[in-house]
Amino acid sequence: MKDVGDVNYWYVDHEVRKLREEKGVEILESSEAYKEYAWVRKYFHKKPKEGYFFWIKKSMKNPLISCISISSKNLEQNLQNLIVIEKGVRVKLRGTCNVLASNLCSRHIAGGTIVLRKNATVEYLHVHSWGSKDHVESQYEFLLEKNAKLKYLYNLSSSPKNMKMRTTIKCFDGANADVKISISSNNCSVNLQDEIELLGKGSSGMISIRVVARNNSSVRALSSVTAEEEGKGHLDCRGLLLDNSSSIELIPKLSDRNKKAILTHEASIGRISEEELNYLRARGISKKKAIELIISGFLKT
Amino acid sequence: MGKILSIKDLSVRVARKRILENINLEIDEGEVFALIGPNGCGKTTLAYSIMGIPTIKVEKGKIIFQGKDITRLSVEKRARLGIALAFQNPPPLEGILLKYLLQLIGKKKVEFDLVSHLLEREVNVGFSGGEKKISELIQIISMKPKLAILDEIDSGLDIKKLEKVIRLIERELIQQGSSVILITHRPDILRKLKPQRVGVMLDGKIICISLEWKKVWKSIKRWGYEGCRRCKLLVRRS
């Protein structure tokens, strides 16, 4: 990482390189938090060995930034993270997970829980950037208590060799989750599973997935919304397949167990429009650059 | 005055169907040339052929731009040489802001008054017909073209917007020395921009080129485009 000036927590391989606390925020390693606070233990399946604990007690103007990096060859990380955002707190989180060199053949396994207490508002931008030989597994659960609001943006900017990602969002009374997942895969196998559970009255959630697959990529994305209580859920899954060596499988799933709930979905897989491509080329933009523009535009929608 | 564009005996097809046949046309440097004709006669196909849109397949003939044979040149290279096309039906570009596209393609700063409300929007996404036309024109102007092809730039515009568009074409294209091919169905834009010549297209052929657009228009009004086939008043020059 070139500039770590604003980073609050920087973890490289198995070592904390930087830890900068802010007013109203407690940052610990997960193992320390597990030892120090009995109440956090219920959020860990077992005693964590590595990972971070952010306890955000006050609203923050600037984003809280974390960065998990791998710099050594054949290294395996196994992180258990916990973020707790207290009642009524508004915060922006920026999380990056990356490799500091290519061809490291590393394994990044990360999981954990993000708890949004009553009325908390969180905007979380999560970026992954990997090398072509890395392996990634991630499994996170978001718990949104009464009237909490989550805006979660996940962006895979550079794909690993293979990746499994599971995201579960539990929305209690009046909570709202707006999830956007952008995957740009290149010679990569991706298995995504994301789910919003509407567990409280008046809860709502939307998952937007944008997948681009090229160069021997295979992407499977199972997105689901389950309504246990009266609420609203929507899935918007779209794929862009760039060549015949790749494949995209989008599976939107709606499960309704409450007659007052409204669940909807839309899904489509397409290719780059010749018309759009020619239009941009007629503006003097090269074919390659025009394709990149269309892809980045697609991932932003 | 030199020729900026010479089209020689050009025949093209689109999806196996011949659309243009034996087109011969020369455009002078700085000339405003109007191209008129009924819907589906091949005006847009001719515009696409000059621009080099890949869906157009040239069967025979040549397109010469500033003395260089561009018949086989890619669309982006033609754009870089100075040919710009304002599309009749531009496609929506999701996720690409007009502001960003203008930064990317612009060779010169353009007065953004007309499009200031569109700059932060995705190109052509949810634009009205008029907004699309204005966005097209601003893009073309920003490219500082030597030859601007304006394909029905006046359609879908209200009177005030049309006046603004005409002023922009005059000030930013014609007065800057650009040649203009103006494809239109409306006489009001011709009245203001006063083309030096007008060409009439029918069934994929330019059947008439005249120095007097007013006479041509009067005749079309009276006899329809079919009347052009037997018209003896018009001056042929192609």
Coordinates of C-alpha atoms in Angstrom, one line a residue:
Chain A
M1 CA 0.0 0.0 0.0
K2 CA 1.5 3.2 -1.1
D3 CA -0.2 5.7 1.1
V4 CA -1.2 4.6 4.6
G5 CA -1.5 8.0 6.0
D6 CA -5.3 7.9 6.6
V7 CA -5.5 4.2 7.4
N8 CA -6.7 3.3 10.8
Y9 CA -5.8 -0.4 10.7
W10 CA -3.2 -1.9 8.4
Y11 CA -2.5 -5.6 8.7
V12 CA 0.1 -7.3 6.5
D13 CA 0.5 -11.1 6.4
H14 CA 0.1 -11.9 10.1
E15 CA 1.3 -8.6 11.6
V16 CA -0.4 -5.3 12.5
R17 CA 1.6 -2.6 10.8
K18 CA -0.4 0.4 11.8
L19 CA -3.1 1.1 14.3
R20 CA -4.5 4.5 14.6
E21 CA -7.5 5.0 16.9
E22 CA -10.0 7.8 16.5
K23 CA -12.0 9.5 19.2
G24 CA -14.9 7.3 20.0
V25 CA -13.5 4.3 18.3
E26 CA -11.8 1.3 19.9
I27 CA -9.6 -0.8 17.7
L28 CA -8.2 -4.1 18.9
E29 CA -7.1 -7.4 17.5
S30 CA -9.9 -9.9 17.6
S31 CA -8.0 -12.2 20.0
E32 CA -7.6 -9.3 22.5
A33 CA -11.2 -8.3 22.2
Y34 CA -12.2 -11.9 22.8
K35 CA -10.1 -11.9 26.0
E36 CA -11.2 -8.5 27.2
Y37 CA -14.9 -8.3 26.5
A38 CA -17.1 -11.2 27.4
W39 CA -20.0 -9.7 25.3
V40 CA -18.2 -10.0 22.0
R41 CA -17.7 -13.8 22.3
K42 CA -21.1 -14.6 21.0
Y43 CA -20.1 -13.1 17.7
F44 CA -17.2 -15.5 17.2
H45 CA -17.8 -19.1 16.4
K46 CA -14.5 -19.9 18.1
K47 CA -11.6 -18.1 19.7
P48 CA -10.1 -15.9 16.9
K49 CA -6.4 -16.1 16.1
E50 CA -6.2 -13.1 13.8
G51 CA -8.5 -10.4 12.7
Y52 CA -9.6 -7.0 14.0
F53 CA -12.3 -5.6 16.3
F54 CA -13.7 -2.1 15.6
W55 CA -16.0 -0.7 18.3
I56 CA -17.5 2.5 17.0
K57 CA -19.2 4.4 19.8
K58 CA -19.4 7.9 18.2
S59 CA -20.3 9.2 14.8
M60 CA -17.4 10.1 12.6
K61 CA -16.9 12.7 10.0
N62 CA -14.1 10.9 8.2
P63 CA -14.2 7.3 7.1
L64 CA -12.7 4.6 9.2
I65 CA -10.2 2.8 7.0
S66 CA -8.9 -0.7 7.3
C67 CA -6.5 -2.5 5.0
I68 CA -5.6 -6.2 5.0
S69 CA -2.7 -7.1 2.8
I70 CA -0.6 -10.1 1.8
S71 CA 3.0 -9.6 0.9
S72 CA 4.5 -13.1 1.2
K73 CA 4.4 -16.1 -1.1
N74 CA 2.1 -19.1 -0.2
L75 CA 0.8 -17.3 2.9
E76 CA -2.5 -18.1 4.4
Q77 CA -4.5 -15.6 6.4
N78 CA -7.5 -16.6 8.5
L79 CA -9.2 -13.6 9.9
Q80 CA -12.2 -13.3 12.1
N81 CA -13.3 -9.7 12.2
L82 CA -16.0 -7.9 14.3
I83 CA -17.3 -4.4 13.8
V84 CA -19.8 -3.0 16.2
I85 CA -21.5 0.3 15.4
E86 CA -23.3 1.6 18.5
K87 CA -26.8 3.1 18.6
G88 CA -27.5 6.1 16.5
V89 CA -23.9 6.3 15.2
R90 CA -23.3 7.4 11.6
V91 CA -20.1 6.1 10.0
K92 CA -18.4 5.5 6.7
L93 CA -16.2 2.4 6.5
R94 CA -13.6 1.7 3.9
G95 CA -12.1 -1.7 3.8
T96 CA -9.5 -3.0 1.4
C97 CA -8.1 -6.5 1.1
N98 CA -5.3 -6.9 -1.4
V99 CA -2.0 -8.4 -2.3
L100 CA 1.1 -6.3 -2.5
A101 CA 2.7 -8.3 -5.3
S102 CA 1.5 -10.5 -8.1
N103 CA 1.9 -14.3 -8.3
L104 CA 2.0 -14.8 -4.5
C105 CA -0.3 -17.9 -4.6
S106 CA -1.7 -16.7 -1.3
R107 CA -4.9 -17.7 0.6
H108 CA -7.1 -15.0 2.2
I109 CA -9.8 -16.5 4.3
A110 CA -11.8 -13.9 6.2
G111 CA -15.1 -13.8 7.9
G112 CA -16.9 -12.1 10.7
T113 CA -19.8 -10.0 11.8
I114 CA -20.8 -6.4 11.4
V115 CA -23.4 -5.3 14.0
L116 CA -25.4 -2.1 13.4
R117 CA -27.2 -1.2 16.6
K118 CA -30.5 0.6 16.7
N119 CA -30.7 3.6 14.4
A120 CA -27.1 3.2 13.3
T121 CA -26.3 4.3 9.7
V122 CA -23.3 2.8 7.9
E123 CA -21.9 3.3 4.4
Y124 CA -19.4 0.5 3.8
L125 CA -17.2 0.4 0.7
H126 CA -15.3 -2.9 0.5
V127 CA -12.7 -3.4 -2.2
H128 CA -10.9 -6.6 -3.1
S129 CA -7.8 -6.6 -5.3
W130 CA -5.9 -9.8 -5.9
G131 CA -3.4 -11.5 -8.0
S132 CA -4.2 -14.2 -10.6
K133 CA -2.9 -17.1 -8.5
D134 CA -4.6 -16.2 -5.2
H135 CA -7.4 -18.0 -3.4
V136 CA -10.1 -16.0 -1.5
E137 CA -12.9 -17.1 0.8
S138 CA -15.0 -14.6 2.6
Q139 CA -18.0 -15.0 4.8
Y140 CA -19.7 -12.0 6.5
E141 CA -22.9 -11.5 8.4
F142 CA -24.5 -8.1 8.9
L143 CA -26.9 -7.7 11.8
L144 CA -29.1 -4.7 11.4
E145 CA -31.0 -3.9 14.5
K146 CA -34.1 -1.7 14.7
N147 CA -34.1 1.1 12.1
A148 CA -30.5 0.6 11.2
K149 CA -29.4 1.6 7.7
L150 CA -26.7 -0.1 5.7
K151 CA -25.3 0.8 2.3
Y152 CA -22.8 -1.8 1.4
L153 CA -20.8 -1.6 -1.8
Y154 CA -18.5 -4.5 -2.7
N155 CA -16.1 -4.1 -5.6
L156 CA -13.8 -6.8 -6.9
S157 CA -11.4 -4.7 -9.0
S158 CA -8.8 -7.4 -9.7
S159 CA -9.8 -11.0 -9.6
P160 CA -8.0 -13.9 -7.9
K161 CA -7.8 -17.5 -9.3
N162 CA -10.8 -18.5 -7.3
M163 CA -13.1 -16.9 -4.9
K164 CA -16.0 -17.9 -2.6
M165 CA -18.0 -15.1 -1.0
R166 CA -21.0 -15.4 1.2
T167 CA -22.8 -12.3 2.6
T168 CA -25.8 -12.6 4.8
I169 CA -27.8 -9.5 6.0
K170 CA -30.3 -9.8 8.7
C171 CA -32.7 -6.9 8.9
F172 CA -34.8 -6.4 12.0
D173 CA -37.7 -4.0 12.5
G174 CA -37.5 -1.0 10.2
A175 CA -33.9 -1.8 9.1
N176 CA -32.9 -1.1 5.6
A177 CA -30.1 -2.7 3.6
D178 CA -28.9 -1.5 0.2
V179 CA -26.3 -3.9 -1.2
K180 CA -24.3 -3.5 -4.4
I181 CA -21.9 -6.1 -5.5
S182 CA -19.7 -5.5 -8.6
I183 CA -17.5 -8.4 -9.9
S184 CA -15.1 -7.9 -12.7
S185 CA -13.7 -11.4 -13.3
N186 CA -10.8 -12.3 -15.5
N187 CA -9.6 -15.9 -15.7
C188 CA -11.3 -16.5 -12.4
S189 CA -13.8 -18.8 -10.8
V190 CA -16.3 -17.0 -8.5
N191 CA -19.0 -18.4 -6.3
L192 CA -21.2 -15.8 -4.7
Q193 CA -23.9 -16.3 -2.3
D194 CA -25.7 -13.3 -0.8
E195 CA -28.9 -13.1 1.2
I196 CA -31.1 -10.6 2.8
E197 CA -33.3 -11.9 5.5
L198 CA -36.3 -9.6 6.4
L199 CA -36.8 -10.6 10.0
G200 CA -38.6 -7.5 11.3
K201 CA -41.7 -5.6 10.5
G202 CA -41.1 -2.8 8.0
S203 CA -37.7 -4.0 7.1
S204 CA -36.4 -3.6 3.5
G205 CA -33.5 -4.7 1.4
M206 CA -32.2 -4.6 -2.1
I207 CA -29.3 -6.5 -3.6
S208 CA -27.8 -5.3 -6.9
I209 CA -25.3 -7.6 -8.6
R210 CA -23.2 -6.6 -11.6
V211 CA -21.0 -9.4 -13.0
V212 CA -18.6 -9.1 -15.9
A213 CA -16.9 -12.4 -17.0
R214 CA -14.1 -12.7 -19.5
N215 CA -11.1 -14.9 -20.3
N216 CA -12.0 -18.3 -19.0
S217 CA -14.0 -17.0 -16.1
S218 CA -16.9 -18.7 -14.4
V219 CA -19.2 -16.8 -12.1
R220 CA -22.1 -18.3 -10.2
A221 CA -24.2 -15.9 -8.1
L222 CA -27.0 -17.0 -5.9
S223 CA -28.9 -14.0 -4.5
S224 CA -31.8 -14.4 -2.3
V225 CA -34.3 -12.4 -0.2
T226 CA -36.3 -14.1 2.4
A227 CA -39.2 -12.4 4.1
E228 CA -40.3 -13.7 7.5
E229 CA -42.1 -10.4 8.3
E230 CA -43.9 -7.7 6.5
G231 CA -41.2 -6.0 4.4
K232 CA -40.0 -5.2 0.9
G233 CA -37.2 -6.9 -0.9
H234 CA -35.8 -6.6 -4.4
L235 CA -33.0 -8.4 -6.4
D236 CA -31.4 -6.9 -9.4
C237 CA -28.9 -9.2 -11.0
R238 CA -27.2 -8.4 -14.3
G239 CA -24.3 -10.0 -16.1
L240 CA -22.1 -9.1 -19.0
L241 CA -20.5 -12.0 -20.8
L242 CA -17.5 -10.9 -22.9
D243 CA -16.5 -14.2 -24.5
N244 CA -17.5 -17.8 -25.1
S245 CA -14.7 -19.1 -22.9
S246 CA -16.5 -17.7 -19.8
S247 CA -19.9 -18.3 -18.2
I248 CA -22.2 -16.5 -15.9
E249 CA -25.0 -18.1 -13.8
L250 CA -27.3 -15.7 -12.0
I251 CA -29.8 -17.3 -9.7
P252 CA -32.2 -14.9 -8.0
K253 CA -34.3 -16.5 -5.3
L254 CA -37.3 -15.1 -3.5
S255 CA -38.8 -16.8 -0.4
D256 CA -41.8 -15.3 1.2
R257 CA -43.3 -16.4 4.5
N258 CA -45.4 -13.4 5.2
K259 CA -48.4 -12.5 3.0
K260 CA -47.9 -8.8 3.5
A261 CA -44.3 -8.8 2.2
I262 CA -43.5 -7.7 -1.3
L263 CA -40.5 -9.4 -3.0
T264 CA -39.5 -8.7 -6.6
H265 CA -36.5 -9.5 -8.8
E266 CA -35.1 -8.8 -12.2
A267 CA -32.2 -10.6 -13.9
S268 CA -30.5 -10.4 -17.2
I269 CA -27.2 -11.5 -18.9
G270 CA -26.1 -9.8 -22.1
R271 CA -23.1 -8.9 -24.1
I272 CA -21.4 -5.6 -25.0
S273 CA -23.8 -3.7 -27.3
E274 CA -22.3 -3.1 -30.8
E275 CA -24.3 0.1 -31.0
E276 CA -22.7 1.5 -27.8
L277 CA -19.3 0.4 -28.9
N278 CA -19.6 2.0 -32.4
Y279 CA -21.0 5.2 -30.8
L280 CA -17.9 5.5 -28.6
R281 CA -15.5 4.6 -31.4
A282 CA -17.2 7.3 -33.5
R283 CA -16.0 9.7 -30.9
G284 CA -12.4 8.7 -31.6
I285 CA -12.1 6.3 -28.6
S286 CA -10.2 3.1 -29.4
K287 CA -12.1 -0.2 -29.4
K288 CA -10.2 -1.4 -26.3
K289 CA -10.8 1.7 -24.3
A290 CA -14.5 1.8 -25.4
I291 CA -15.0 -1.7 -24.1
E292 CA -13.4 -0.8 -20.8
L293 CA -15.6 2.3 -20.6
I294 CA -18.8 0.2 -21.2
I295 CA -17.7 -2.3 -18.6
S296 CA -16.9 0.2 -16.0
G297 CA -20.2 2.0 -16.7
F298 CA -22.1 -1.3 -16.4
L299 CA -20.4 -2.0 -13.1
K300 CA -21.4 1.4 -11.8
T301 CA -25.1 1.1 -12.6
Chain B
M1 CA -11.7 25.9 -52.5
G2 CA -10.4 22.3 -52.0
K3 CA -12.5 19.2 -51.6
I4 CA -12.7 17.9 -48.0
L5 CA -14.7 14.8 -49.0
S6 CA -15.0 12.9 -52.3
I7 CA -17.3 9.9 -52.6
K8 CA -16.7 7.9 -55.8
D9 CA -19.2 5.4 -57.1
L10 CA -20.0 4.1 -53.6
S11 CA -22.3 1.1 -53.1
V12 CA -22.9 -0.3 -49.7
R13 CA -24.9 -3.0 -48.0
V14 CA -26.3 -3.5 -44.6
A15 CA -27.0 -7.1 -43.5
R16 CA -26.8 -8.4 -47.1
K17 CA -29.1 -5.8 -48.4
R18 CA -27.8 -3.1 -50.8
I19 CA -28.8 0.3 -49.4
L20 CA -26.7 2.7 -51.3
E21 CA -25.9 2.5 -55.0
N22 CA -23.3 4.4 -57.0
I23 CA -23.1 7.4 -54.8
N24 CA -21.0 10.2 -56.1
L25 CA -20.6 13.3 -53.9
E26 CA -18.0 16.0 -53.3
I27 CA -18.0 18.4 -50.4
D28 CA -16.0 21.5 -50.4
E29 CA -14.0 22.8 -47.4
G30 CA -16.2 25.0 -45.3
E31 CA -19.3 24.0 -47.3
V32 CA -22.8 23.5 -45.8
F33 CA -24.4 20.7 -47.8
A34 CA -28.0 19.7 -47.0
L35 CA -29.1 16.1 -47.7
I36 CA -32.8 15.5 -47.9
G37 CA -35.0 12.6 -48.8
P38 CA -37.9 10.5 -47.5
N39 CA -37.6 8.2 -44.5
G40 CA -35.6 5.1 -45.3
C41 CA -34.0 6.4 -48.5
G42 CA -30.5 5.9 -47.2
K43 CA -29.4 9.2 -45.7
T44 CA -28.3 7.8 -42.4
T45 CA -26.6 4.9 -44.2
L46 CA -24.6 7.4 -46.1
A47 CA -23.7 9.2 -42.9
Y48 CA -22.6 5.9 -41.4
S49 CA -20.6 5.0 -44.5
I50 CA -18.7 8.3 -44.3
M51 CA -18.1 7.8 -40.5
G52 CA -17.1 4.1 -41.1
I53 CA -19.6 2.5 -38.7
P54 CA -18.7 -1.2 -39.0
T55 CA -22.2 -2.5 -39.7
I56 CA -21.9 -0.9 -43.1
K57 CA -20.2 -3.0 -45.7
V58 CA -18.7 -1.2 -48.7
E59 CA -19.2 -3.3 -51.9
K60 CA -17.5 -0.9 -54.2
G61 CA -16.3 2.6 -54.5
K62 CA -14.1 5.0 -52.5
I63 CA -14.3 7.5 -49.8
I64 CA -11.6 10.2 -49.9
F65 CA -11.1 12.5 -47.0
Q66 CA -8.7 15.4 -47.4
G67 CA -7.0 13.5 -50.2
K68 CA -6.6 10.3 -48.2
D69 CA -8.5 7.1 -49.1
I70 CA -10.4 6.2 -45.9
T71 CA -12.6 3.5 -47.3
R72 CA -11.0 0.8 -45.2
L73 CA -10.1 3.0 -42.2
S74 CA -11.6 2.2 -38.8
V75 CA -14.3 4.4 -37.3
E76 CA -12.1 5.8 -34.5
K77 CA -9.3 6.7 -37.0
R78 CA -11.8 8.6 -39.1
A79 CA -13.0 10.4 -36.0
R80 CA -9.4 11.3 -35.2
L81 CA -8.9 12.6 -38.7
G82 CA -11.7 15.0 -38.1
I83 CA -15.0 13.4 -39.1
A84 CA -17.7 13.6 -36.5
L85 CA -21.2 12.3 -36.6
A86 CA -24.2 13.5 -34.5
F87 CA -26.3 10.4 -34.4
Q88 CA -30.0 10.5 -35.1
N89 CA -30.7 7.9 -32.4
P90 CA -27.8 7.8 -30.0
P91 CA -27.8 4.8 -27.7
P92 CA -27.9 5.1 -23.9
L93 CA -24.6 4.6 -22.1
E94 CA -25.3 3.4 -18.7
G95 CA -22.8 4.5 -16.0
I96 CA -20.9 6.9 -18.2
L97 CA -21.5 10.6 -17.3
L98 CA -21.8 13.1 -20.1
K99 CA -19.2 15.3 -18.3
Y100 CA -16.7 12.4 -18.4
L101 CA -17.3 11.6 -22.0
L102 CA -16.8 15.3 -23.0
Q103 CA -13.6 15.4 -21.0
L104 CA -12.5 12.2 -22.9
I105 CA -13.3 13.3 -26.4
G106 CA -13.0 17.1 -26.2
K107 CA -10.4 18.9 -28.1
K108 CA -11.8 22.3 -27.1
K109 CA -13.8 23.8 -24.3
V110 CA -17.5 24.2 -25.2
E111 CA -20.1 26.5 -23.7
F112 CA -22.0 24.1 -21.5
D113 CA -25.0 26.4 -20.8
L114 CA -27.2 24.2 -23.0
V115 CA -26.2 21.0 -21.4
S116 CA -25.2 22.0 -17.8
H117 CA -28.2 20.2 -16.4
L118 CA -27.1 17.0 -18.3
L119 CA -23.5 16.9 -17.4
E120 CA -23.9 14.8 -14.2
R121 CA -26.3 12.4 -16.0
E122 CA -25.5 9.2 -17.8
V123 CA -25.2 9.8 -21.6
N124 CA -28.6 9.5 -23.2
V125 CA -30.1 7.6 -20.3
G126 CA -33.6 9.0 -19.8
F127 CA -32.7 12.0 -22.0
S128 CA -35.7 13.5 -23.9
G129 CA -35.5 13.6 -27.7
G130 CA -34.4 17.2 -27.6
E131 CA -31.8 16.6 -24.8
K132 CA -30.3 13.8 -27.0
K133 CA -29.9 16.2 -29.9
I134 CA -28.3 18.9 -27.8
S135 CA -25.9 16.4 -26.2
E136 CA -24.9 15.1 -29.7
L137 CA -24.2 18.6 -30.9
I138 CA -22.1 19.6 -27.9
Q139 CA -20.1 16.4 -28.3
I140 CA -19.5 17.1 -32.0
I141 CA -18.5 20.7 -31.3
S142 CA -16.1 19.6 -28.6
M143 CA -14.3 17.3 -31.1
K144 CA -13.5 20.3 -33.3
P145 CA -14.3 18.4 -36.5
K146 CA -13.2 19.2 -40.0
L147 CA -16.4 17.6 -41.3
A148 CA -19.5 17.4 -39.1
I149 CA -22.4 15.2 -40.2
L150 CA -25.5 16.3 -38.4
D151 CA -28.2 13.6 -38.8
E152 CA -31.6 15.2 -38.0
I153 CA -30.1 17.3 -35.3
D154 CA -33.2 19.5 -35.5
S155 CA -35.8 16.8 -34.8
G156 CA -37.5 16.8 -31.4
L157 CA -36.5 20.4 -30.6
D158 CA -38.8 23.1 -29.6
I159 CA -38.5 26.5 -31.4
K160 CA -36.3 28.1 -28.8
K161 CA -34.0 25.1 -28.5
L162 CA -33.8 24.9 -32.3
E163 CA -32.8 28.6 -32.5
K164 CA -30.0 27.9 -29.9
V165 CA -28.9 24.8 -31.8
I166 CA -28.8 26.8 -35.1
R167 CA -26.7 29.5 -33.5
L168 CA -24.3 27.0 -32.1
I169 CA -23.9 25.3 -35.5
E170 CA -23.2 28.7 -37.1
R171 CA -20.8 29.9 -34.4
E172 CA -19.0 26.8 -33.4
L173 CA -18.9 24.8 -36.7
I174 CA -19.5 26.9 -39.8
Q175 CA -17.7 30.0 -38.6
Q176 CA -14.8 27.9 -37.4
G177 CA -14.4 26.5 -41.0
S178 CA -15.9 23.1 -40.5
S179 CA -17.7 21.5 -43.4
V180 CA -21.2 20.4 -42.5
I181 CA -23.5 17.7 -44.0
L182 CA -26.9 18.5 -42.7
I183 CA -29.5 15.8 -42.9
T184 CA -32.9 17.1 -42.3
H185 CA -36.6 17.1 -43.0
R186 CA -37.3 20.7 -42.0
P187 CA -37.0 23.8 -44.1
D188 CA -36.6 26.2 -41.1
I189 CA -33.0 25.0 -40.3
L190 CA -32.1 25.3 -44.0
R191 CA -33.5 28.8 -44.1
K192 CA -31.2 29.8 -41.3
L193 CA -28.1 27.9 -42.2
K194 CA -28.3 28.6 -46.0
P195 CA -26.7 25.5 -47.4
Q196 CA -24.6 26.1 -50.6
R197 CA -26.1 23.0 -52.1
V198 CA -28.8 20.5 -51.5
G199 CA -28.8 16.8 -52.4
V200 CA -32.0 14.7 -52.8
M201 CA -31.8 11.1 -52.0
L202 CA -34.3 8.5 -53.2
D203 CA -34.0 4.7 -53.0
G204 CA -30.3 4.7 -52.0
K205 CA -29.3 7.1 -54.8
I206 CA -28.5 10.8 -54.9
I207 CA -30.8 11.7 -57.7
C208 CA -30.3 15.4 -57.7
I209 CA -27.8 18.0 -56.4
S210 CA -28.9 21.6 -56.7
L211 CA -27.5 25.0 -55.8
E212 CA -30.9 26.3 -54.9
W213 CA -32.4 24.6 -51.9
K214 CA -35.5 26.9 -51.9
K215 CA -36.6 25.8 -55.4
V216 CA -36.0 22.2 -54.5
W217 CA -38.0 22.5 -51.4
K218 CA -40.8 24.2 -53.2
S219 CA -40.9 21.5 -55.8
I220 CA -40.9 18.8 -53.2
K221 CA -43.7 20.5 -51.3
R222 CA -45.8 20.6 -54.5
W223 CA -44.9 17.3 -56.1
G224 CA -43.5 15.2 -53.3
Y225 CA -40.1 13.4 -53.5
E226 CA -41.4 11.4 -56.4
G227 CA -41.6 14.6 -58.4
C228 CA -37.8 14.9 -58.2
R229 CA -37.5 12.0 -60.6
R230 CA -39.0 14.0 -63.4
C231 CA -38.0 17.4 -62.4
K232 CA -36.3 19.5 -65.0
L233 CA -35.8 22.7 -63.0
L234 CA -33.0 21.5 -60.9
V235 CA -29.3 21.7 -61.6
R236 CA -27.4 18.5 -61.5
R237 CA -23.9 18.7 -60.3
S238 CA -22.4 15.4 -59.2

